[in-house]
Amino acid sequence: MATPHEIHPRPEPVPGPPRRRHRRRRRRKKRRLGVPAPVVFYSVAVLATMSAGLMYVRGGMFIIFSVISSLLILAALLINEHGGFYQSRRARRPSEARDKFTMLEVAILFALLLLGIYQTVTELMTG
């Protein structure tokens, strides 16, 4: 049978260069670059409402404006869905602005998107 190994109560240190103590570096607070979601929501919603109003009042003169506002709404909704308007790996602090739209804001923007598409298609068909 094999002989049992002895375990020393205090192992002797291995000779070599002396160990350096490492200082812990403080992590700098990284500023989160981006735009708060309410700012994006109100700017896109005002633009889409102006587009819908101008299309209703003036008709075909503002088709390009309506298409551009619809594309901006679509881009805002896609950015919101993929990761929000701030790119960060940590959770949002209560003191920070929201980085995503609420469900009501998404519903309003989607309704404005559908209204813009409806008005554009109607104007192109009848105009």
GROMACS .gro file of N, CA, C and O in nm:
model
  508
    1MET      N    1   0.081  -0.119   0.000
    1MET     CA    2   0.000   0.000   0.000
    1MET      C    3   0.085   0.125   0.000
    1MET      O    4   0.200   0.124   0.040
    2ALA      N    5   0.026   0.233  -0.042
    2ALA     CA    6   0.100   0.360  -0.051
    2ALA      C    7   0.118   0.418   0.088
    2ALA      O    8   0.037   0.399   0.178
    3THR      N    9   0.228   0.489   0.103
    3THR     CA   10   0.254   0.552   0.232
    3THR      C   11   0.176   0.682   0.242
    3THR      O   12   0.163   0.756   0.143
    4PRO      N   13   0.123   0.712   0.357
    4PRO     CA   14   0.047   0.838   0.371
    4PRO      C   15   0.140   0.958   0.365
    4PRO      O   16   0.253   0.954   0.411
    5HIS      N   17   0.093   1.065   0.307
    5HIS     CA   18   0.170   1.187   0.296
    5HIS      C   19   0.150   1.271   0.420
    5HIS      O   20   0.040   1.281   0.473
    6GLU      N   21   0.256   1.333   0.464
    6GLU     CA   22   0.246   1.422   0.579
    6GLU      C   23   0.211   1.562   0.532
    6GLU      O   24   0.260   1.610   0.431
    7ILE      N   25   0.128   1.626   0.608
    7ILE     CA   26   0.093   1.764   0.579
    7ILE      C   27   0.158   1.848   0.686
    7ILE      O   28   0.132   1.831   0.805
    8HIS      N   29   0.242   1.941   0.645
    8HIS     CA   30   0.310   2.027   0.740
    8HIS      C   31   0.214   2.136   0.786
    8HIS      O   32   0.136   2.189   0.708
    9PRO      N   33   0.220   2.171   0.915
    9PRO     CA   34   0.129   2.275   0.963
    9PRO      C   35   0.158   2.411   0.900
    9PRO      O   36   0.067   2.489   0.876
   10ARG      N   37   0.285   2.442   0.873
   10ARG     CA   38   0.319   2.568   0.808
   10ARG      C   39   0.407   2.539   0.687
   10ARG      O   40   0.523   2.502   0.702
   11PRO      N   41   0.353   2.557   0.569
   11PRO     CA   42   0.439   2.533   0.453
   11PRO      C   43   0.543   2.643   0.440
   11PRO      O   44   0.518   2.759   0.472
   12GLU      N   45   0.660   2.607   0.396
   12GLU     CA   46   0.767   2.704   0.380
   12GLU      C   47   0.747   2.783   0.252
   12GLU      O   48   0.706   2.727   0.150
   13PRO      N   49   0.777   2.913   0.257
   13PRO     CA   50   0.759   2.993   0.135
   13PRO      C   51   0.859   2.953   0.028
   13PRO      O   52   0.971   2.912   0.057
   14VAL      N   53   0.818   2.966  -0.095
   14VAL     CA   54   0.904   2.932  -0.208
   14VAL      C   55   0.999   3.049  -0.230
   14VAL      O   56   0.956   3.164  -0.234
   15PRO      N   57   1.129   3.022  -0.238
   15PRO     CA   58   1.222   3.133  -0.258
   15PRO      C   59   1.201   3.194  -0.397
   15PRO      O   60   1.169   3.127  -0.493
   16GLY      N   61   1.216   3.323  -0.405
   16GLY     CA   62   1.198   3.393  -0.532
   16GLY      C   63   1.195   3.542  -0.507
   16GLY      O   64   1.223   3.589  -0.396
   17PRO      N   65   1.160   3.620  -0.608
   17PRO     CA   66   1.156   3.765  -0.589
   17PRO      C   67   1.044   3.803  -0.492
   17PRO      O   68   0.943   3.733  -0.481
   18PRO      N   69   1.065   3.911  -0.418
   18PRO     CA   70   0.960   3.952  -0.323
   18PRO      C   71   0.834   3.996  -0.399
   18PRO      O   72   0.843   4.052  -0.507
   19ARG      N   73   0.720   3.966  -0.340
   19ARG     CA   74   0.593   4.000  -0.404
   19ARG      C   75   0.562   4.147  -0.384
   19ARG      O   76   0.584   4.202  -0.277
   20ARG      N   77   0.513   4.209  -0.487
   20ARG     CA   78   0.470   4.347  -0.476
   20ARG      C   79   0.324   4.352  -0.437
   20ARG      O   80   0.246   4.268  -0.480
   21ARG      N   81   0.292   4.451  -0.359
   21ARG     CA   82   0.151   4.470  -0.328
   21ARG      C   83   0.090   4.561  -0.434
   21ARG      O   84   0.146   4.664  -0.468
   22HIS      N   85  -0.022   4.520  -0.484
   22HIS     CA   86  -0.089   4.599  -0.588
   22HIS      C   87  -0.193   4.689  -0.524
   22HIS      O   88  -0.270   4.647  -0.438
   23ARG      N   89  -0.190   4.813  -0.566
   23ARG     CA   90  -0.293   4.905  -0.521
   23ARG      C   91  -0.418   4.883  -0.603
   23ARG      O   92  -0.411   4.860  -0.723
   24ARG      N   93  -0.529   4.893  -0.538
   24ARG     CA   94  -0.653   4.887  -0.612
   24ARG      C   95  -0.681   5.024  -0.671
   24ARG      O   96  -0.677   5.125  -0.602
   25ARG      N   97  -0.705   5.025  -0.796
   25ARG     CA   98  -0.736   5.151  -0.862
   25ARG      C   99  -0.885   5.176  -0.855
   25ARG      O  100  -0.964   5.085  -0.877
   26ARG      N  101  -0.917   5.298  -0.828
   26ARG     CA  102  -1.058   5.334  -0.829
   26ARG      C  103  -1.105   5.345  -0.973
   26ARG      O  104  -1.036   5.401  -1.058
   27ARG      N  105  -1.220   5.292  -0.996
   27ARG     CA  106  -1.276   5.305  -1.130
   27ARG      C  107  -1.336   5.443  -1.145
   27ARG      O  108  -1.407   5.491  -1.058
   28ARG      N  109  -1.306   5.503  -1.256
   28ARG     CA  110  -1.365   5.632  -1.283
   28ARG      C  111  -1.510   5.612  -1.325
   28ARG      O  112  -1.543   5.516  -1.393
   29LYS      N  113  -1.592   5.706  -1.284
   29LYS     CA  114  -1.730   5.698  -1.328
   29LYS      C  115  -1.734   5.737  -1.475
   29LYS      O  116  -1.692   5.845  -1.512
   30LYS      N  117  -1.781   5.647  -1.554
   30LYS     CA  118  -1.794   5.677  -1.695
   30LYS      C  119  -1.926   5.748  -1.717
   30LYS      O  120  -2.030   5.704  -1.669
   31ARG      N  121  -1.917   5.858  -1.788
   31ARG     CA  122  -2.039   5.930  -1.818
   31ARG      C  123  -2.112   5.855  -1.927
   31ARG      O  124  -2.052   5.813  -2.026
   32ARG      N  125  -2.238   5.839  -1.909
   32ARG     CA  126  -2.317   5.771  -2.009
   32ARG      C  127  -2.357   5.872  -2.116
   32ARG      O  128  -2.426   5.968  -2.089
   33LEU      N  129  -2.307   5.848  -2.234
   33LEU     CA  130  -2.336   5.939  -2.343
   33LEU      C  131  -2.462   5.894  -2.415
   33LEU      O  132  -2.479   5.778  -2.446
   34GLY      N  133  -2.548   5.986  -2.439
   34GLY     CA  134  -2.671   5.955  -2.508
   34GLY      C  135  -2.774   6.062  -2.478
   34GLY      O  136  -2.745   6.162  -2.413
   35VAL      N  137  -2.893   6.040  -2.524
   35VAL     CA  138  -3.002   6.133  -2.505
   35VAL      C  139  -3.109   6.064  -2.421
   35VAL      O  140  -3.142   5.949  -2.448
   36PRO      N  141  -3.164   6.131  -2.321
   36PRO     CA  142  -3.272   6.068  -2.243
   36PRO      C  143  -3.393   6.037  -2.331
   36PRO      O  144  -3.423   6.111  -2.426
   37ALA      N  145  -3.461   5.931  -2.300
   37ALA     CA  146  -3.574   5.886  -2.380
   37ALA      C  147  -3.687   5.989  -2.388
   37ALA      O  148  -3.747   6.004  -2.495
   38PRO      N  149  -3.720   6.063  -2.280
   38PRO     CA  150  -3.827   6.162  -2.294
   38PRO      C  151  -3.796   6.272  -2.396
   38PRO      O  152  -3.885   6.318  -2.468
   39VAL      N  153  -3.669   6.311  -2.408
   39VAL     CA  154  -3.630   6.413  -2.506
   39VAL      C  155  -3.653   6.359  -2.647
   39VAL      O  156  -3.708   6.428  -2.734
   40VAL      N  157  -3.613   6.236  -2.670
   40VAL     CA  158  -3.632   6.174  -2.802
   40VAL      C  159  -3.781   6.160  -2.831
   40VAL      O  160  -3.827   6.192  -2.942
   41PHE      N  161  -3.858   6.115  -2.732
   41PHE     CA  162  -4.001   6.095  -2.753
   41PHE      C  163  -4.071   6.225  -2.791
   41PHE      O  164  -4.144   6.231  -2.890
   42TYR      N  165  -4.048   6.330  -2.713
   42TYR     CA  166  -4.119   6.455  -2.740
   42TYR      C  167  -4.076   6.518  -2.872
   42TYR      O  168  -4.159   6.573  -2.945
   43SER      N  169  -3.950   6.510  -2.906
   43SER     CA  170  -3.906   6.569  -3.033
   43SER      C  171  -3.964   6.492  -3.152
   43SER      O  172  -4.012   6.553  -3.248
   44VAL      N  173  -3.962   6.360  -3.145
   44VAL     CA  174  -4.015   6.280  -3.256
   44VAL      C  175  -4.167   6.292  -3.262
   44VAL      O  176  -4.224   6.302  -3.372
   45ALA      N  177  -4.233   6.297  -3.147
   45ALA     CA  178  -4.379   6.308  -3.147
   45ALA      C  179  -4.424   6.444  -3.202
   45ALA      O  180  -4.522   6.452  -3.278
   46VAL      N  181  -4.355   6.551  -3.166
   46VAL     CA  182  -4.391   6.683  -3.219
   46VAL      C  183  -4.368   6.688  -3.370
   46VAL      O  184  -4.451   6.741  -3.445
   47LEU      N  185  -4.257   6.631  -3.416
   47LEU     CA  186  -4.229   6.628  -3.559
   47LEU      C  187  -4.336   6.549  -3.634
   47LEU      O  188  -4.384   6.593  -3.740
   48ALA      N  189  -4.377   6.435  -3.582
   48ALA     CA  190  -4.478   6.353  -3.648
   48ALA      C  191  -4.615   6.419  -3.645
   48ALA      O  192  -4.691   6.411  -3.743
   49THR      N  193  -4.647   6.488  -3.536
   49THR     CA  194  -4.775   6.558  -3.528
   49THR      C  195  -4.778   6.675  -3.627
   49THR      O  196  -4.881   6.698  -3.693
   50MET      N  197  -4.667   6.748  -3.636
   50MET     CA  198  -4.660   6.856  -3.735
   50MET      C  199  -4.673   6.801  -3.876
   50MET      O  200  -4.742   6.859  -3.960
   51SER      N  201  -4.610   6.689  -3.902
   51SER     CA  202  -4.617   6.628  -4.034
   51SER      C  203  -4.760   6.586  -4.067
   51SER      O  204  -4.809   6.611  -4.178
   52ALA      N  205  -4.827   6.524  -3.971
   52ALA     CA  206  -4.964   6.481  -3.995
   52ALA      C  207  -5.056   6.601  -4.015
   52ALA      O  208  -5.145   6.600  -4.102
   53GLY      N  209  -5.038   6.705  -3.936
   53GLY     CA  210  -5.120   6.825  -3.950
   53GLY      C  211  -5.099   6.895  -4.083
   53GLY      O  212  -5.194   6.938  -4.149
   54LEU      N  213  -4.973   6.907  -4.125
   54LEU     CA  214  -4.944   6.971  -4.252
   54LEU      C  215  -4.994   6.889  -4.370
   54LEU      O  216  -5.041   6.944  -4.470
   55MET      N  217  -4.985   6.758  -4.359
   55MET     CA  218  -5.039   6.672  -4.466
   55MET      C  219  -5.190   6.686  -4.474
   55MET      O  220  -5.247   6.683  -4.583
   56TYR      N  221  -5.256   6.702  -4.362
   56TYR     CA  222  -5.402   6.716  -4.361
   56TYR      C  223  -5.443   6.851  -4.419
   56TYR      O  224  -5.538   6.860  -4.497
   57VAL      N  225  -5.372   6.957  -4.381
   57VAL     CA  226  -5.410   7.092  -4.424
   57VAL      C  227  -5.365   7.121  -4.566
   57VAL      O  228  -5.443   7.170  -4.648
   58ARG      N  229  -5.239   7.092  -4.597
   58ARG     CA  230  -5.182   7.133  -4.726
   58ARG      C  231  -5.179   7.023  -4.831
   58ARG      O  232  -5.159   7.051  -4.948
   59GLY      N  233  -5.191   6.900  -4.791
   59GLY     CA  234  -5.196   6.791  -4.889
   59GLY      C  235  -5.059   6.749  -4.939
   59GLY      O  236  -4.965   6.730  -4.862
   60GLY      N  237  -5.047   6.736  -5.071
   60GLY     CA  238  -4.932   6.674  -5.135
   60GLY      C  239  -4.800   6.748  -5.125
   60GLY      O  240  -4.697   6.692  -5.161
   61MET      N  241  -4.803   6.871  -5.079
   61MET     CA  242  -4.678   6.947  -5.072
   61MET      C  243  -4.582   6.890  -4.967
   61MET      O  244  -4.461   6.910  -4.976
   62PHE      N  245  -4.634   6.818  -4.870
   62PHE     CA  246  -4.552   6.773  -4.758
   62PHE      C  247  -4.536   6.621  -4.753
   62PHE      O  248  -4.517   6.565  -4.646
   63ILE      N  249  -4.540   6.557  -4.868
   63ILE     CA  250  -4.524   6.410  -4.870
   63ILE      C  251  -4.382   6.372  -4.825
   63ILE      O  252  -4.366   6.278  -4.746
   64ILE      N  253  -4.282   6.441  -4.872
   64ILE     CA  254  -4.143   6.409  -4.835
   64ILE      C  255  -4.123   6.429  -4.684
   64ILE      O  256  -4.059   6.347  -4.618
   65PHE      N  257  -4.180   6.537  -4.630
   65PHE     CA  258  -4.171   6.562  -4.487
   65PHE      C  259  -4.238   6.451  -4.407
   65PHE      O  260  -4.186   6.407  -4.304
   66SER      N  261  -4.349   6.401  -4.457
   66SER     CA  262  -4.419   6.291  -4.391
   66SER      C  263  -4.338   6.162  -4.395
   66SER      O  264  -4.331   6.089  -4.296
   67VAL      N  265  -4.275   6.135  -4.508
   67VAL     CA  266  -4.194   6.013  -4.520
   67VAL      C  267  -4.073   6.021  -4.427
   67VAL      O  268  -4.039   5.923  -4.358
   68ILE      N  269  -4.009   6.137  -4.421
   68ILE     CA  270  -3.893   6.154  -4.333
   68ILE      C  271  -3.931   6.139  -4.186
   68ILE      O  272  -3.862   6.073  -4.109
   69SER      N  273  -4.045   6.197  -4.147
   69SER     CA  274  -4.086   6.184  -4.007
   69SER      C  275  -4.124   6.039  -3.975
   69SER      O  276  -4.097   5.992  -3.864
   70SER      N  277  -4.181   5.968  -4.070
   70SER     CA  278  -4.213   5.826  -4.048
   70SER      C  279  -4.086   5.744  -4.031
   70SER      O  280  -4.080   5.654  -3.946
   71LEU      N  281  -3.985   5.776  -4.110
   71LEU     CA  282  -3.857   5.704  -4.097
   71LEU      C  283  -3.789   5.735  -3.963
   71LEU      O  284  -3.728   5.646  -3.902
   72LEU      N  285  -3.801   5.859  -3.916
   72LEU     CA  286  -3.744   5.893  -3.785
   72LEU      C  287  -3.817   5.822  -3.672
   72LEU      O  288  -3.754   5.776  -3.575
   73ILE      N  289  -3.948   5.812  -3.682
   73ILE     CA  290  -4.024   5.737  -3.580
   73ILE      C  291  -3.980   5.591  -3.580
   73ILE      O  292  -3.958   5.530  -3.475
   74LEU      N  293  -3.968   5.534  -3.699
   74LEU     CA  294  -3.927   5.394  -3.710
   74LEU      C  295  -3.787   5.374  -3.652
   74LEU      O  296  -3.763   5.277  -3.579
   75ALA      N  297  -3.696   5.464  -3.681
   75ALA     CA  298  -3.560   5.454  -3.626
   75ALA      C  299  -3.561   5.465  -3.474
   75ALA      O  300  -3.491   5.390  -3.405
   76ALA      N  301  -3.640   5.557  -3.420
   76ALA     CA  302  -3.648   5.573  -3.274
   76ALA      C  303  -3.705   5.448  -3.209
   76ALA      O  304  -3.655   5.403  -3.103
   77LEU      N  305  -3.806   5.389  -3.270
   77LEU     CA  306  -3.865   5.266  -3.213
   77LEU      C  307  -3.767   5.149  -3.220
   77LEU      O  308  -3.759   5.069  -3.125
   78LEU      N  309  -3.691   5.139  -3.326
   78LEU     CA  310  -3.593   5.030  -3.338
   78LEU      C  311  -3.478   5.048  -3.239
   78LEU      O  312  -3.434   4.951  -3.177
   79ILE      N  313  -3.428   5.169  -3.225
   79ILE     CA  314  -3.320   5.193  -3.128
   79ILE      C  315  -3.369   5.164  -2.987
   79ILE      O  316  -3.298   5.104  -2.906
   80ASN      N  317  -3.492   5.204  -2.958
   80ASN     CA  318  -3.550   5.178  -2.827
   80ASN      C  319  -3.560   5.029  -2.800
   80ASN      O  320  -3.530   4.982  -2.691
   81GLU      N  321  -3.598   4.954  -2.901
   81GLU     CA  322  -3.617   4.810  -2.883
   81GLU      C  323  -3.484   4.736  -2.868
   81GLU      O  324  -3.473   4.641  -2.792
   82HIS      N  325  -3.382   4.779  -2.940
   82HIS     CA  326  -3.255   4.706  -2.939
   82HIS      C  327  -3.169   4.730  -2.816
   82HIS      O  328  -3.100   4.640  -2.772
   83GLY      N  329  -3.166   4.850  -2.764
   83GLY     CA  330  -3.078   4.870  -2.650
   83GLY      C  331  -3.102   4.998  -2.574
   83GLY      O  332  -3.036   5.023  -2.474
   84GLY      N  333  -3.192   5.078  -2.618
   84GLY     CA  334  -3.216   5.203  -2.549
   84GLY      C  335  -3.125   5.313  -2.603
   84GLY      O  336  -3.043   5.291  -2.691
   85PHE      N  337  -3.140   5.429  -2.548
   85PHE     CA  338  -3.068   5.545  -2.598
   85PHE      C  339  -2.937   5.568  -2.524
   85PHE      O  340  -2.862   5.657  -2.557
   86TYR      N  341  -2.911   5.491  -2.420
   86TYR     CA  342  -2.782   5.490  -2.352
   86TYR      C  343  -2.724   5.352  -2.372
   86TYR      O  344  -2.793   5.253  -2.363
   87GLN      N  345  -2.595   5.344  -2.395
   87GLN     CA  346  -2.530   5.215  -2.404
   87GLN      C  347  -2.449   5.194  -2.277
   87GLN      O  348  -2.349   5.261  -2.255
   88SER      N  349  -2.494   5.104  -2.192
   88SER     CA  350  -2.425   5.079  -2.067
   88SER      C  351  -2.451   4.936  -2.024
   88SER      O  352  -2.556   4.879  -2.052
   89ARG      N  353  -2.355   4.881  -1.952
   89ARG     CA  354  -2.372   4.743  -1.904
   89ARG      C  355  -2.430   4.738  -1.765
   89ARG      O  356  -2.468   4.633  -1.719
   90ARG      N  357  -2.433   4.852  -1.700
   90ARG     CA  358  -2.484   4.850  -1.563
   90ARG      C  359  -2.628   4.899  -1.560
   90ARG      O  360  -2.676   4.960  -1.655
   91ALA      N  361  -2.693   4.871  -1.451
   91ALA     CA  362  -2.833   4.909  -1.438
   91ALA      C  363  -2.846   5.060  -1.421
   91ALA      O  364  -2.755   5.128  -1.375
   92ARG      N  365  -2.961   5.109  -1.459
   92ARG     CA  366  -2.987   5.252  -1.449
   92ARG      C  367  -3.007   5.290  -1.304
   92ARG      O  368  -3.075   5.223  -1.227
   93ARG      N  369  -2.946   5.400  -1.263
   93ARG     CA  370  -2.963   5.452  -1.127
   93ARG      C  371  -3.093   5.531  -1.121
   93ARG      O  372  -3.136   5.586  -1.222
   94PRO      N  373  -3.154   5.541  -1.004
   94PRO     CA  374  -3.279   5.618  -0.994
   94PRO      C  375  -3.263   5.765  -1.028
   94PRO      O  376  -3.357   5.830  -1.071
   95SER      N  377  -3.143   5.819  -1.012
   95SER     CA  378  -3.123   5.961  -1.040
   95SER      C  379  -3.101   5.987  -1.190
   95SER      O  380  -3.105   6.102  -1.232
   96GLU      N  381  -3.080   5.883  -1.269
   96GLU     CA  382  -3.055   5.901  -1.412
   96GLU      C  383  -3.186   5.901  -1.490
   96GLU      O  384  -3.287   5.846  -1.447
   97ALA      N  385  -3.182   5.963  -1.605
   97ALA     CA  386  -3.299   5.968  -1.691
   97ALA      C  387  -3.326   5.830  -1.752
   97ALA      O  388  -3.236   5.746  -1.761
   98ARG      N  389  -3.450   5.810  -1.793
   98ARG     CA  390  -3.485   5.681  -1.854
   98ARG      C  391  -3.410   5.662  -1.984
   98ARG      O  392  -3.384   5.757  -2.056
   99ASP      N  393  -3.378   5.537  -2.014
   99ASP     CA  394  -3.308   5.510  -2.138
   99ASP      C  395  -3.397   5.440  -2.241
   99ASP      O  396  -3.354   5.417  -2.353
  100LYS      N  397  -3.519   5.408  -2.205
  100LYS     CA  398  -3.613   5.346  -2.298
  100LYS      C  399  -3.750   5.411  -2.283
  100LYS      O  400  -3.782   5.471  -2.181
  101PHE      N  401  -3.831   5.395  -2.388
  101PHE     CA  402  -3.967   5.448  -2.385
  101PHE      C  403  -4.055   5.362  -2.296
  101PHE      O  404  -4.032   5.242  -2.280
  102THR      N  405  -4.160   5.423  -2.241
  102THR     CA  406  -4.262   5.345  -2.171
  102THR      C  407  -4.354   5.284  -2.275
  102THR      O  408  -4.349   5.318  -2.394
  103MET      N  409  -4.441   5.195  -2.231
  103MET     CA  410  -4.533   5.129  -2.326
  103MET      C  411  -4.630   5.229  -2.388
  103MET      O  412  -4.666   5.218  -2.505
  104LEU      N  413  -4.672   5.328  -2.309
  104LEU     CA  414  -4.763   5.430  -2.361
  104LEU      C  415  -4.695   5.513  -2.470
  104LEU      O  416  -4.755   5.543  -2.574
  105GLU      N  417  -4.569   5.549  -2.448
  105GLU     CA  418  -4.495   5.625  -2.548
  105GLU      C  419  -4.475   5.545  -2.676
  105GLU      O  420  -4.486   5.600  -2.786
  106VAL      N  421  -4.448   5.416  -2.663
  106VAL     CA  422  -4.434   5.331  -2.780
  106VAL      C  423  -4.566   5.325  -2.856
  106VAL      O  424  -4.570   5.335  -2.980
  107ALA      N  425  -4.678   5.313  -2.784
  107ALA     CA  426  -4.809   5.306  -2.849
  107ALA      C  427  -4.841   5.438  -2.922
  107ALA      O  428  -4.893   5.437  -3.034
  108ILE      N  429  -4.808   5.551  -2.860
  108ILE     CA  430  -4.833   5.681  -2.924
  108ILE      C  431  -4.749   5.696  -3.050
  108ILE      O  432  -4.800   5.738  -3.155
  109LEU      N  433  -4.621   5.661  -3.041
  109LEU     CA  434  -4.535   5.673  -3.160
  109LEU      C  435  -4.579   5.577  -3.270
  109LEU      O  436  -4.574   5.612  -3.389
  110PHE      N  437  -4.624   5.459  -3.233
  110PHE     CA  438  -4.671   5.364  -3.333
  110PHE      C  439  -4.798   5.415  -3.400
  110PHE      O  440  -4.814   5.402  -3.523
  111ALA      N  441  -4.888   5.475  -3.322
  111ALA     CA  442  -5.010   5.532  -3.380
  111ALA      C  443  -4.976   5.648  -3.474
  111ALA      O  444  -5.035   5.661  -3.582
  112LEU      N  445  -4.879   5.733  -3.435
  112LEU     CA  446  -4.839   5.842  -3.523
  112LEU      C  447  -4.771   5.789  -3.650
  112LEU      O  448  -4.788   5.845  -3.758
  113LEU      N  449  -4.697   5.680  -3.638
  113LEU     CA  450  -4.636   5.618  -3.755
  113LEU      C  451  -4.743   5.566  -3.851
  113LEU      O  452  -4.737   5.590  -3.972
  114LEU      N  453  -4.842   5.498  -3.797
  114LEU     CA  454  -4.951   5.448  -3.882
  114LEU      C  455  -5.029   5.561  -3.946
  114LEU      O  456  -5.068   5.553  -4.063
  115LEU      N  457  -5.051   5.669  -3.871
  115LEU     CA  458  -5.122   5.785  -3.926
  115LEU      C  459  -5.042   5.847  -4.041
  115LEU      O  460  -5.099   5.881  -4.146
  116GLY      N  461  -4.912   5.861  -4.023
  116GLY     CA  462  -4.829   5.917  -4.130
  116GLY      C  463  -4.827   5.830  -4.254
  116GLY      O  464  -4.835   5.880  -4.366
  117ILE      N  465  -4.818   5.699  -4.234
  117ILE     CA  466  -4.820   5.608  -4.349
  117ILE      C  467  -4.955   5.613  -4.420
  117ILE      O  468  -4.962   5.620  -4.543
  118TYR      N  469  -5.063   5.615  -4.342
  118TYR     CA  470  -5.198   5.622  -4.401
  118TYR      C  471  -5.216   5.749  -4.481
  118TYR      O  472  -5.267   5.746  -4.594
  119GLN      N  473  -5.175   5.862  -4.426
  119GLN     CA  474  -5.191   5.989  -4.496
  119GLN      C  475  -5.106   5.993  -4.623
  119GLN      O  476  -5.152   6.043  -4.727
  120THR      N  477  -4.985   5.941  -4.617
  120THR     CA  478  -4.898   5.941  -4.734
  120THR      C  479  -4.954   5.854  -4.845
  120THR      O  480  -4.960   5.895  -4.962
  121VAL      N  481  -4.998   5.735  -4.810
  121VAL     CA  482  -5.054   5.643  -4.910
  121VAL      C  483  -5.184   5.700  -4.968
  121VAL      O  484  -5.206   5.695  -5.089
  122THR      N  485  -5.268   5.758  -4.885
  122THR     CA  486  -5.393   5.817  -4.932
  122THR      C  487  -5.365   5.933  -5.028
  122THR      O  488  -5.430   5.945  -5.132
  123GLU      N  489  -5.268   6.016  -4.993
  123GLU     CA  490  -5.235   6.130  -5.080
  123GLU      C  491  -5.177   6.083  -5.213
  123GLU      O  492  -5.207   6.141  -5.317
  124LEU      N  493  -5.094   5.977  -5.208
  124LEU     CA  494  -5.037   5.926  -5.332
  124LEU      C  495  -5.143   5.860  -5.420
  124LEU      O  496  -5.135   5.868  -5.544
  125MET      N  497  -5.241   5.796  -5.362
  125MET     CA  498  -5.346   5.728  -5.439
  125MET      C  499  -5.447   5.826  -5.500
  125MET      O  500  -5.492   5.808  -5.610
  126THR      N  501  -5.480   5.929  -5.422
  126THR     CA  502  -5.583   6.022  -5.470
  126THR      C  503  -5.524   6.143  -5.543
  126THR      O  504  -5.594   6.208  -5.619
  127GLY      N  505  -5.398   6.173  -5.516
  127GLY     CA  506  -5.338   6.295  -5.571
  127GLY      C  507  -5.297   6.279  -5.710
  127GLY      O  508  -5.304   6.340  -5.804
   0.00000   0.00000   0.00000
